[in-house]
Amino acid sequence: MSVSNKNLATFLLGAAAAFGAYKYMNLSDEEKEKMAASLKDKANKLKDQAVAAEDKAMDYFNELKTKGSDSFKEHMPKVEEFFNNLFGGTKAGTQQAAAGTNESSTTENAQPAAGSFGA
């Protein structure tokens, strides 16, 4: 019977947790407080770094979005109009759809009535 990597990792994690608990139980109260303060300080620093990274990422992606759209408009000027028409972003397209004047409502696409089969 062989030991899988998953079982080995579980055993090592359990051993590390048991060793950590043993060491913690042997610390004095002063050392426990010092360790807790150190952990809180490290966690706060990590949190501050994560918030700063989030802000930088937001700025970076906003910059990419504006640069990308400007570059897209520069190299392909009619593409913006095409996408607006495709996704219904223009006022004219939405007004036509509301009025029912779309090409999809022509008689070519109409379904036959239920009783008209075989006539």
Short mmCIF file of C-alpha atoms in Angstrom, two decimals:
data_model
loop_
_atom_site.label_atom_id
_atom_site.label_comp_id
_atom_site.label_asym_id
_atom_site.label_seq_id
_atom_site.Cartn_x
_atom_site.Cartn_y
_atom_site.Cartn_z
CA MET A 1 0.00 0.00 0.00
CA SER A 2 1.55 3.29 -1.09
CA VAL A 3 1.09 6.65 0.55
CA SER A 4 -0.36 9.33 -1.70
CA ASN A 5 0.93 12.89 -1.78
CA LYS A 6 -2.35 14.10 -0.30
CA ASN A 7 -2.02 11.84 2.74
CA LEU A 8 1.63 12.77 3.21
CA ALA A 9 0.82 16.49 3.05
CA THR A 10 -2.01 16.04 5.56
CA PHE A 11 0.31 14.23 7.94
CA LEU A 12 3.02 16.90 7.66
CA LEU A 13 0.49 19.70 8.17
CA GLY A 14 -0.87 17.96 11.27
CA ALA A 15 2.63 17.45 12.64
CA ALA A 16 3.48 21.12 12.07
CA ALA A 17 0.26 22.22 13.79
CA ALA A 18 0.94 19.94 16.77
CA PHE A 19 4.51 21.24 17.07
CA GLY A 20 3.27 24.85 16.89
CA ALA A 21 0.68 24.20 19.60
CA TYR A 22 3.31 22.55 21.79
CA LYS A 23 5.69 25.51 21.39
CA TYR A 24 2.87 27.99 22.08
CA MET A 25 1.86 26.18 25.27
CA ASN A 26 5.46 26.38 26.52
CA LEU A 27 5.72 30.17 26.00
CA SER A 28 5.36 32.52 28.93
CA ASP A 29 2.45 34.95 29.04
CA GLU A 30 4.73 37.85 28.13
CA GLU A 31 6.08 35.99 25.09
CA LYS A 32 2.52 35.09 24.01
CA GLU A 33 1.48 38.76 24.15
CA LYS A 34 4.60 39.80 22.24
CA MET A 35 3.93 37.18 19.57
CA ALA A 36 0.27 38.23 19.26
CA ALA A 37 1.29 41.88 18.86
CA SER A 38 3.86 40.91 16.24
CA LEU A 39 1.27 38.89 14.30
CA LYS A 40 -1.24 41.77 14.42
CA ASP A 41 1.42 44.20 13.18
CA LYS A 42 2.38 41.91 10.30
CA ALA A 43 -1.28 41.40 9.38
CA ASN A 44 -1.91 45.16 9.34
CA LYS A 45 1.15 45.71 7.11
CA LEU A 46 -0.05 43.00 4.76
CA LYS A 47 -3.52 44.56 4.67
CA ASP A 48 -2.06 48.00 3.86
CA GLN A 49 0.02 46.51 1.04
CA ALA A 50 -3.05 44.75 -0.36
CA VAL A 51 -5.10 47.97 -0.31
CA ALA A 52 -2.28 49.87 -2.02
CA ALA A 53 -1.98 47.14 -4.66
CA GLU A 54 -5.74 47.25 -5.23
CA ASP A 55 -5.61 51.01 -5.80
CA LYS A 56 -2.66 50.67 -8.18
CA ALA A 57 -4.43 47.89 -10.09
CA MET A 58 -7.61 49.97 -10.41
CA ASP A 59 -5.61 52.93 -11.77
CA TYR A 60 -3.69 50.66 -14.12
CA PHE A 61 -6.81 49.04 -15.58
CA ASN A 62 -8.58 52.39 -15.96
CA GLU A 63 -5.54 53.69 -17.82
CA LEU A 64 -5.50 50.60 -20.04
CA LYS A 65 -9.19 51.00 -20.76
CA THR A 66 -8.85 54.63 -21.86
CA LYS A 67 -5.64 54.05 -23.83
CA GLY A 68 -7.08 50.96 -25.45
CA SER A 69 -10.30 52.63 -26.52
CA ASP A 70 -8.42 55.69 -27.81
CA SER A 71 -6.04 53.48 -29.78
CA PHE A 72 -8.96 51.43 -31.10
CA LYS A 73 -10.77 54.59 -32.25
CA GLU A 74 -7.58 55.91 -33.84
CA HIS A 75 -6.87 52.80 -35.91
CA MET A 76 -10.46 51.78 -36.67
CA PRO A 77 -12.69 54.87 -36.56
CA LYS A 78 -15.93 53.14 -37.67
CA VAL A 79 -15.68 50.26 -35.21
CA GLU A 80 -17.23 52.22 -32.33
CA GLU A 81 -20.30 52.98 -34.44
CA PHE A 82 -20.45 49.31 -35.51
CA PHE A 83 -20.40 48.06 -31.91
CA ASN A 84 -22.97 50.64 -30.83
CA ASN A 85 -25.28 49.46 -33.61
CA LEU A 86 -24.55 45.80 -32.87
CA PHE A 87 -25.31 46.01 -29.16
CA GLY A 88 -28.10 48.59 -29.42
CA GLY A 89 -26.18 51.43 -27.81
CA THR A 90 -27.40 54.11 -30.23
CA LYS A 91 -30.58 56.07 -29.69
CA ALA A 92 -31.71 55.50 -33.28
CA GLY A 93 -31.41 51.73 -32.91
CA THR A 94 -33.45 51.68 -29.71
CA GLN A 95 -36.08 53.99 -31.19
CA GLN A 96 -36.48 51.72 -34.21
CA ALA A 97 -36.82 48.69 -31.98
CA ALA A 98 -39.44 50.41 -29.85
CA ALA A 99 -41.41 51.49 -32.93
CA GLY A 100 -41.35 47.96 -34.33
CA THR A 101 -39.69 48.97 -37.60
CA ASN A 102 -36.88 46.43 -37.35
CA GLU A 103 -36.23 44.24 -40.36
CA SER A 104 -36.89 41.11 -38.29
CA SER A 105 -40.61 41.90 -38.18
CA THR A 106 -41.11 41.53 -41.95
CA THR A 107 -43.49 39.00 -43.46
CA GLU A 108 -40.61 36.85 -44.76
CA ASN A 109 -39.90 35.61 -41.23
CA ALA A 110 -43.57 35.10 -40.33
CA GLN A 111 -44.70 31.64 -39.23
CA PRO A 112 -47.74 30.05 -40.94
CA ALA A 113 -50.95 29.85 -38.97
CA ALA A 114 -51.66 26.63 -37.08
CA GLY A 115 -54.51 25.53 -39.38
CA SER A 116 -52.84 26.30 -42.70
CA PHE A 117 -50.66 23.20 -43.05
CA GLY A 118 -51.26 21.06 -46.13
CA ALA A 119 -53.60 23.55 -47.79
#
